[in-house]
Coordinates of C-alpha atoms and ligand atoms in Angstrom, one line a residue:
M1 CA -46.2 -114.9 -48.0
Q2 CA -49.8 -116.0 -47.8
T3 CA -52.4 -113.2 -48.3
V4 CA -56.0 -112.6 -49.3
S5 CA -56.6 -111.4 -52.9
L6 CA -59.4 -109.4 -54.5
H7 CA -60.4 -112.6 -56.2
D8 CA -60.8 -114.4 -52.8
I9 CA -63.0 -111.5 -51.6
E10 CA -65.2 -111.6 -54.7
A11 CA -65.7 -115.4 -54.2
A12 CA -66.6 -114.7 -50.6
R13 CA -69.2 -112.3 -51.7
Q14 CA -71.0 -114.9 -53.8
R15 CA -70.8 -117.4 -50.9
I16 CA -72.2 -115.1 -48.2
A17 CA -74.8 -113.3 -50.3
A18 CA -77.7 -115.4 -49.2
R19 CA -76.4 -115.8 -45.6
T20 CA -76.0 -112.1 -44.7
A21 CA -78.2 -109.0 -44.8
P22 CA -77.5 -106.1 -47.3
T23 CA -76.6 -103.0 -45.2
P24 CA -77.2 -99.4 -46.3
M25 CA -74.7 -96.7 -47.1
V26 CA -76.1 -93.3 -46.0
F27 CA -74.9 -89.7 -46.4
S28 CA -74.2 -87.9 -43.2
S29 CA -75.2 -84.3 -43.6
S30 CA -74.0 -83.3 -40.1
L31 CA -70.4 -84.7 -40.6
S32 CA -70.3 -83.6 -44.3
E33 CA -71.1 -80.0 -43.3
R34 CA -68.7 -80.0 -40.5
F35 CA -65.7 -81.3 -42.4
G36 CA -66.4 -79.8 -45.8
V37 CA -66.2 -83.2 -47.6
P38 CA -68.9 -85.7 -48.3
V39 CA -69.0 -88.2 -45.4
H40 CA -70.9 -91.5 -45.9
L41 CA -71.7 -94.1 -43.2
K42 CA -71.8 -97.8 -43.9
L43 CA -74.5 -99.0 -41.4
E44 CA -73.0 -102.4 -40.8
Q45 CA -74.2 -102.3 -37.2
R46 CA -77.6 -103.3 -38.8
Q47 CA -76.0 -106.6 -40.0
T48 CA -77.7 -109.8 -38.7
T49 CA -76.2 -110.5 -35.3
G50 CA -75.4 -106.8 -34.9
S51 CA -71.9 -106.6 -36.5
F52 CA -69.9 -107.2 -39.7
K53 CA -68.4 -110.3 -38.1
L54 CA -71.2 -112.4 -39.7
R55 CA -69.5 -111.8 -43.1
G56 CA -66.2 -113.6 -42.1
A57 CA -67.9 -116.3 -40.0
S58 CA -70.4 -117.1 -42.8
N59 CA -67.6 -117.3 -45.4
A60 CA -65.6 -119.6 -43.1
V61 CA -68.4 -122.0 -42.3
A62 CA -69.8 -122.1 -45.8
S63 CA -66.3 -122.9 -47.1
L64 CA -66.0 -126.1 -45.0
N65 CA -66.4 -129.5 -46.6
A66 CA -69.0 -132.0 -45.3
E67 CA -66.5 -133.9 -43.2
D68 CA -65.3 -130.7 -41.4
K69 CA -68.9 -129.6 -40.9
A70 CA -69.6 -132.8 -39.1
R71 CA -66.7 -132.1 -36.7
G72 CA -68.1 -128.8 -35.5
V73 CA -66.4 -125.4 -35.1
V74 CA -64.8 -123.6 -32.1
T75 CA -63.5 -120.1 -31.5
A76 CA -62.3 -117.7 -28.8
S77 CA -64.1 -114.4 -29.1
T78 CA -64.7 -111.1 -27.4
G79 CA -68.3 -111.5 -28.3
N80 CA -69.3 -110.4 -31.8
H81 CA -67.3 -113.1 -33.6
G82 CA -68.6 -115.7 -31.3
R83 CA -72.1 -114.6 -31.9
A84 CA -71.6 -114.5 -35.6
L85 CA -70.1 -117.9 -35.7
A86 CA -72.9 -119.3 -33.6
H87 CA -75.4 -117.9 -36.1
A88 CA -73.5 -119.0 -39.2
A89 CA -73.0 -122.5 -37.7
R90 CA -76.7 -122.9 -36.8
L91 CA -77.6 -121.9 -40.3
E92 CA -75.5 -124.8 -41.7
G93 CA -76.5 -127.3 -38.9
V94 CA -73.0 -127.3 -37.5
R95 CA -72.0 -127.7 -33.8
A96 CA -70.4 -124.5 -32.4
V97 CA -68.4 -124.0 -29.2
I98 CA -67.5 -120.5 -28.1
C99 CA -64.7 -119.8 -25.6
M100 CA -64.4 -116.3 -24.1
S101 CA -62.8 -114.4 -21.3
K102 CA -64.5 -113.0 -18.2
L103 CA -64.1 -109.5 -19.6
V104 CA -66.8 -110.1 -22.2
P105 CA -70.0 -108.2 -21.2
A106 CA -72.9 -110.4 -20.0
N107 CA -75.3 -109.2 -22.7
K108 CA -73.0 -110.6 -25.4
V109 CA -72.6 -114.0 -23.6
E110 CA -76.4 -114.3 -23.3
E111 CA -77.0 -113.5 -26.9
I112 CA -74.6 -116.3 -28.0
R113 CA -76.2 -118.8 -25.6
R114 CA -79.6 -117.9 -27.2
L115 CA -78.1 -118.6 -30.7
G116 CA -77.7 -122.2 -29.6
A117 CA -73.9 -122.4 -29.2
E118 CA -72.1 -124.1 -26.3
I119 CA -70.2 -121.6 -24.2
R120 CA -66.9 -121.9 -22.2
I121 CA -65.9 -118.9 -20.0
V122 CA -62.2 -119.1 -19.1
G123 CA -59.5 -116.7 -17.9
N124 CA -59.1 -112.9 -17.9
S125 CA -57.8 -112.3 -21.4
Q126 CA -58.5 -113.2 -25.0
D127 CA -55.3 -115.2 -25.0
E128 CA -56.5 -117.5 -22.2
A129 CA -59.8 -118.1 -24.0
Q130 CA -57.7 -118.9 -27.1
V131 CA -55.7 -121.6 -25.2
E132 CA -59.0 -123.3 -24.2
A133 CA -60.2 -123.2 -27.8
E134 CA -56.9 -124.8 -28.9
R135 CA -57.4 -127.5 -26.3
L136 CA -60.8 -128.4 -27.8
V137 CA -59.3 -128.7 -31.2
A138 CA -56.7 -131.1 -29.9
D139 CA -59.0 -133.1 -27.5
E140 CA -62.3 -133.1 -29.3
G141 CA -61.4 -132.6 -33.0
L142 CA -63.3 -129.4 -33.4
L143 CA -62.3 -127.0 -36.2
M144 CA -60.9 -123.6 -35.3
V145 CA -62.5 -120.5 -36.8
P146 CA -60.4 -117.7 -35.5
P147 CA -61.9 -114.2 -35.2
F148 CA -59.4 -112.5 -37.6
D149 CA -56.3 -114.3 -38.6
D150 CA -57.8 -116.6 -41.1
P151 CA -58.0 -116.3 -44.9
A152 CA -61.7 -117.1 -45.2
V153 CA -62.6 -114.7 -42.4
I154 CA -60.5 -111.9 -43.9
A155 CA -62.1 -112.5 -47.3
G156 CA -65.5 -112.3 -45.8
Q157 CA -64.8 -109.0 -44.0
G158 CA -63.3 -107.7 -47.2
T159 CA -66.7 -107.9 -48.9
L160 CA -67.4 -104.6 -47.0
G161 CA -64.6 -103.0 -49.0
L162 CA -66.2 -104.1 -52.3
E163 CA -69.5 -102.6 -51.2
I164 CA -67.9 -99.3 -50.1
V165 CA -66.2 -98.7 -53.5
E166 CA -69.4 -99.6 -55.4
A167 CA -71.5 -97.3 -53.3
V168 CA -69.0 -94.4 -53.2
P169 CA -66.9 -94.8 -56.4
D170 CA -65.0 -91.5 -55.7
V171 CA -64.1 -92.5 -52.1
A172 CA -60.8 -91.0 -51.1
T173 CA -60.6 -91.9 -47.4
I174 CA -61.9 -94.9 -45.5
L175 CA -61.7 -95.2 -41.7
V176 CA -61.7 -98.8 -40.6
Q177 CA -61.8 -100.2 -37.0
L178 CA -58.6 -102.0 -36.1
S179 CA -58.2 -104.7 -33.5
G180 CA -57.0 -108.1 -34.7
G181 CA -57.0 -106.6 -38.2
G182 CA -59.3 -109.0 -40.0
L183 CA -61.7 -106.2 -41.0
A184 CA -58.9 -103.7 -41.9
S185 CA -56.9 -106.4 -43.9
G186 CA -60.0 -107.4 -45.9
V187 CA -61.3 -104.0 -46.5
A188 CA -57.9 -102.6 -47.4
A189 CA -57.2 -105.6 -49.8
A190 CA -60.5 -105.0 -51.6
V191 CA -60.2 -101.2 -51.7
K192 CA -56.5 -101.2 -52.8
G193 CA -57.4 -103.8 -55.5
L194 CA -60.2 -101.7 -56.9
K195 CA -59.1 -98.2 -56.1
P196 CA -55.4 -97.9 -55.1
S197 CA -55.6 -94.1 -54.7
A198 CA -58.0 -94.4 -51.7
K199 CA -56.4 -94.1 -48.3
V200 CA -57.4 -96.7 -45.6
I201 CA -56.8 -95.6 -42.1
G202 CA -57.0 -97.9 -39.1
I203 CA -58.6 -96.7 -35.8
S204 CA -58.0 -98.3 -32.4
M205 CA -58.4 -97.2 -28.8
E206 CA -55.4 -96.0 -26.7
R207 CA -56.1 -98.6 -24.1
G208 CA -54.5 -101.8 -25.4
A209 CA -54.0 -101.3 -29.1
A210 CA -52.1 -104.5 -29.9
M211 CA -51.9 -104.0 -33.7
K212 CA -50.6 -100.5 -33.4
A213 CA -47.9 -101.6 -30.9
S214 CA -47.0 -104.4 -33.2
L215 CA -46.7 -102.2 -36.3
D216 CA -44.5 -99.8 -34.3
A217 CA -42.3 -102.7 -33.1
G218 CA -42.1 -104.2 -36.6
H219 CA -43.4 -107.6 -35.3
P220 CA -46.3 -108.9 -33.3
V221 CA -46.1 -108.0 -29.6
Q222 CA -48.3 -108.5 -26.6
V223 CA -50.0 -105.6 -24.8
E224 CA -51.9 -105.6 -21.6
E225 CA -55.7 -106.0 -22.3
L226 CA -57.6 -103.2 -20.5
P227 CA -61.3 -102.5 -20.1
T228 CA -62.4 -99.9 -22.8
L229 CA -65.7 -98.6 -24.2
A230 CA -64.5 -100.1 -27.5
D231 CA -64.5 -103.6 -25.9
S232 CA -64.8 -105.3 -29.3
L233 CA -61.4 -103.8 -30.2
G234 CA -59.8 -105.6 -27.2
G235 CA -57.4 -108.6 -27.4
G236 CA -54.0 -109.4 -28.9
I237 CA -53.1 -110.1 -32.5
G238 CA -51.3 -113.4 -31.6
L239 CA -47.5 -113.6 -31.4
D240 CA -47.7 -116.2 -34.2
N241 CA -49.9 -114.0 -36.4
R242 CA -49.9 -115.4 -39.9
L243 CA -51.8 -112.9 -42.1
T244 CA -53.3 -109.7 -40.6
F245 CA -50.0 -108.2 -39.2
A246 CA -48.3 -108.3 -42.6
M247 CA -51.5 -107.2 -44.4
C248 CA -52.1 -104.2 -42.1
R249 CA -48.4 -103.3 -42.3
D250 CA -48.5 -103.4 -46.1
L251 CA -51.9 -102.0 -46.9
L252 CA -52.9 -99.5 -44.2
D253 CA -51.9 -95.8 -44.8
D254 CA -52.0 -94.9 -41.1
V255 CA -53.3 -95.9 -37.7
V256 CA -54.7 -93.5 -35.1
L257 CA -55.6 -94.1 -31.4
L258 CA -58.5 -92.7 -29.5
S259 CA -59.1 -91.9 -25.8
E260 CA -62.1 -93.2 -23.9
A261 CA -63.7 -89.7 -23.9
E262 CA -63.3 -89.4 -27.7
I263 CA -65.0 -92.8 -28.2
A264 CA -67.8 -91.7 -25.9
A265 CA -68.2 -88.6 -28.0
G266 CA -68.5 -90.8 -31.1
I267 CA -71.3 -92.8 -29.5
V268 CA -73.1 -89.6 -28.5
H269 CA -72.8 -88.2 -32.0
A270 CA -74.0 -91.4 -33.7
Y271 CA -77.1 -91.3 -31.4
E272 CA -78.0 -87.7 -31.4
R273 CA -77.0 -86.6 -34.9
E274 CA -77.2 -89.8 -37.0
R275 CA -79.9 -91.5 -34.9
E276 CA -77.9 -94.7 -34.8
I277 CA -77.2 -96.9 -31.7
V278 CA -73.6 -98.2 -31.9
E279 CA -71.2 -99.8 -29.5
G280 CA -67.9 -98.2 -28.7
A281 CA -66.0 -100.0 -31.5
G282 CA -68.7 -99.0 -34.0
A283 CA -68.3 -95.3 -33.1
V284 CA -64.5 -94.9 -33.5
G285 CA -64.7 -93.7 -37.2
I286 CA -67.0 -90.9 -36.2
A287 CA -64.9 -90.3 -33.1
A288 CA -61.6 -90.0 -35.0
L289 CA -63.1 -87.3 -37.3
L290 CA -64.7 -85.4 -34.3
A291 CA -61.4 -85.6 -32.4
G292 CA -59.5 -84.1 -35.4
K293 CA -57.2 -87.1 -35.5
V294 CA -57.9 -87.8 -39.2
E295 CA -57.9 -85.0 -41.8
P296 CA -60.6 -86.2 -44.3
A297 CA -59.2 -85.7 -47.8
G298 CA -62.1 -86.0 -50.3
P299 CA -65.2 -88.2 -50.0
T300 CA -64.9 -90.2 -46.8
V301 CA -66.5 -93.5 -45.7
L302 CA -66.9 -94.5 -42.0
I303 CA -68.0 -98.0 -41.0
L304 CA -70.4 -98.3 -38.1
S305 CA -69.1 -101.8 -37.4
G306 CA -71.4 -103.0 -34.5
R307 CA -74.2 -102.2 -32.1
N308 CA -73.8 -104.8 -29.4
I309 CA -73.6 -102.5 -26.4
D310 CA -75.3 -102.9 -23.1
M311 CA -78.2 -100.5 -23.3
G312 CA -77.8 -99.3 -19.7
L313 CA -74.2 -98.3 -20.6
H314 CA -75.4 -96.7 -23.8
R315 CA -78.0 -94.7 -21.9
S316 CA -75.5 -93.5 -19.3
I317 CA -73.2 -92.4 -22.1
V318 CA -75.8 -90.5 -24.1
C319 CA -77.3 -89.0 -20.9
G320 CA -74.2 -88.6 -18.8
P321 CA -71.0 -86.6 -18.4
A322 CA -69.6 -87.9 -21.6
K323 CA -71.8 -85.4 -23.3
R324 CA -69.6 -82.6 -22.1
E325 CA -66.8 -84.1 -24.2
R326 CA -68.9 -83.7 -27.4
A327 CA -67.6 -80.8 -29.5
A328 CA -70.5 -78.3 -30.3
Ligands
LIG1 C1 -64.3 -107.4 -34.2 C2 -64.8 -106.0 -34.3 C3 -63.9 -105.0 -34.7 C4 -62.5 -105.2 -35.1 O1 -62.3 -106.2 -36.1 P1 -60.9 -106.9 -36.3 O2 -61.0 -107.7 -37.5 O3 -60.6 -107.7 -35.0 O4 -59.8 -105.8 -36.4 C5 -64.5 -103.7 -34.9 N1 -65.8 -103.5 -34.5 C6 -66.6 -104.5 -34.1 C7 -68.0 -104.1 -33.7 C8 -66.1 -105.8 -33.9 O5 -66.9 -106.7 -33.4

């Protein structure tokens, strides 16, 4: 079985060092006091382009040979990967075409356009956008850089795992966002390679958790894609999944699912107590702790994975009825 090794992740780190921003690890006194264990936040929402996706995209583009760079790259993306790939491609002078579904919020589409990529909006699901991207590979010879199921992308996301273990050497529990599983696979491969005793727990939303449904079924399955506050966690894992299904199955210790109200409470906590603006997906680690769905055993690290939320929506969440869901 093909997989991604600690060695691949260390090589990715060298490759992306000059192409990504260093992001802080900070201690959360509010969460630490509340849960009785040290809780640290990896502020990856401050990454260039607003999410960790730049790590995987940069590693993938930088790994291409000159001939492939001349062909250009294409992807289907719910937003953050497309944005990251547009940025990474522009940095290398490579043409990028981004295919996305109509469910992707307008603010994310605009950002990608501004980054100089060509945009194709097709269909009502990630899977339909994927079909268009595959057509461009076949008809125009572009090179596919998938959002998660790709060894270079997984290795790039895994560099976060290296940084977590370095910054918090006694880490016992890591909560990691789980959608297609590129982040979770990479982080878990790095963490289990360096510190096998640490638990890595995947967090998804209840509305359309494709990886969780697939793990339960024992093979990749399709689930209906539904609107959710954690829109960056939407989309399927691909019925022909090559890498992330097996890696998540073998490396994750558990997966938990969150309601929309719990995710909103995570966004509110991040803003009011940590003074950080995060999107729904970025808040699910905090949300899982607040909801009591993960019992933090020992020093705990949460990843704030992205901040690309519509600011009107953010305002309505931090000012609105969702506040009532926040535990005192
Ligand atoms: C893509 C994304 C995730 C999930 O990553 P996967 O590799 O698809 O599991 C989590 N948070 C944010 C902000 C994202 O953009």
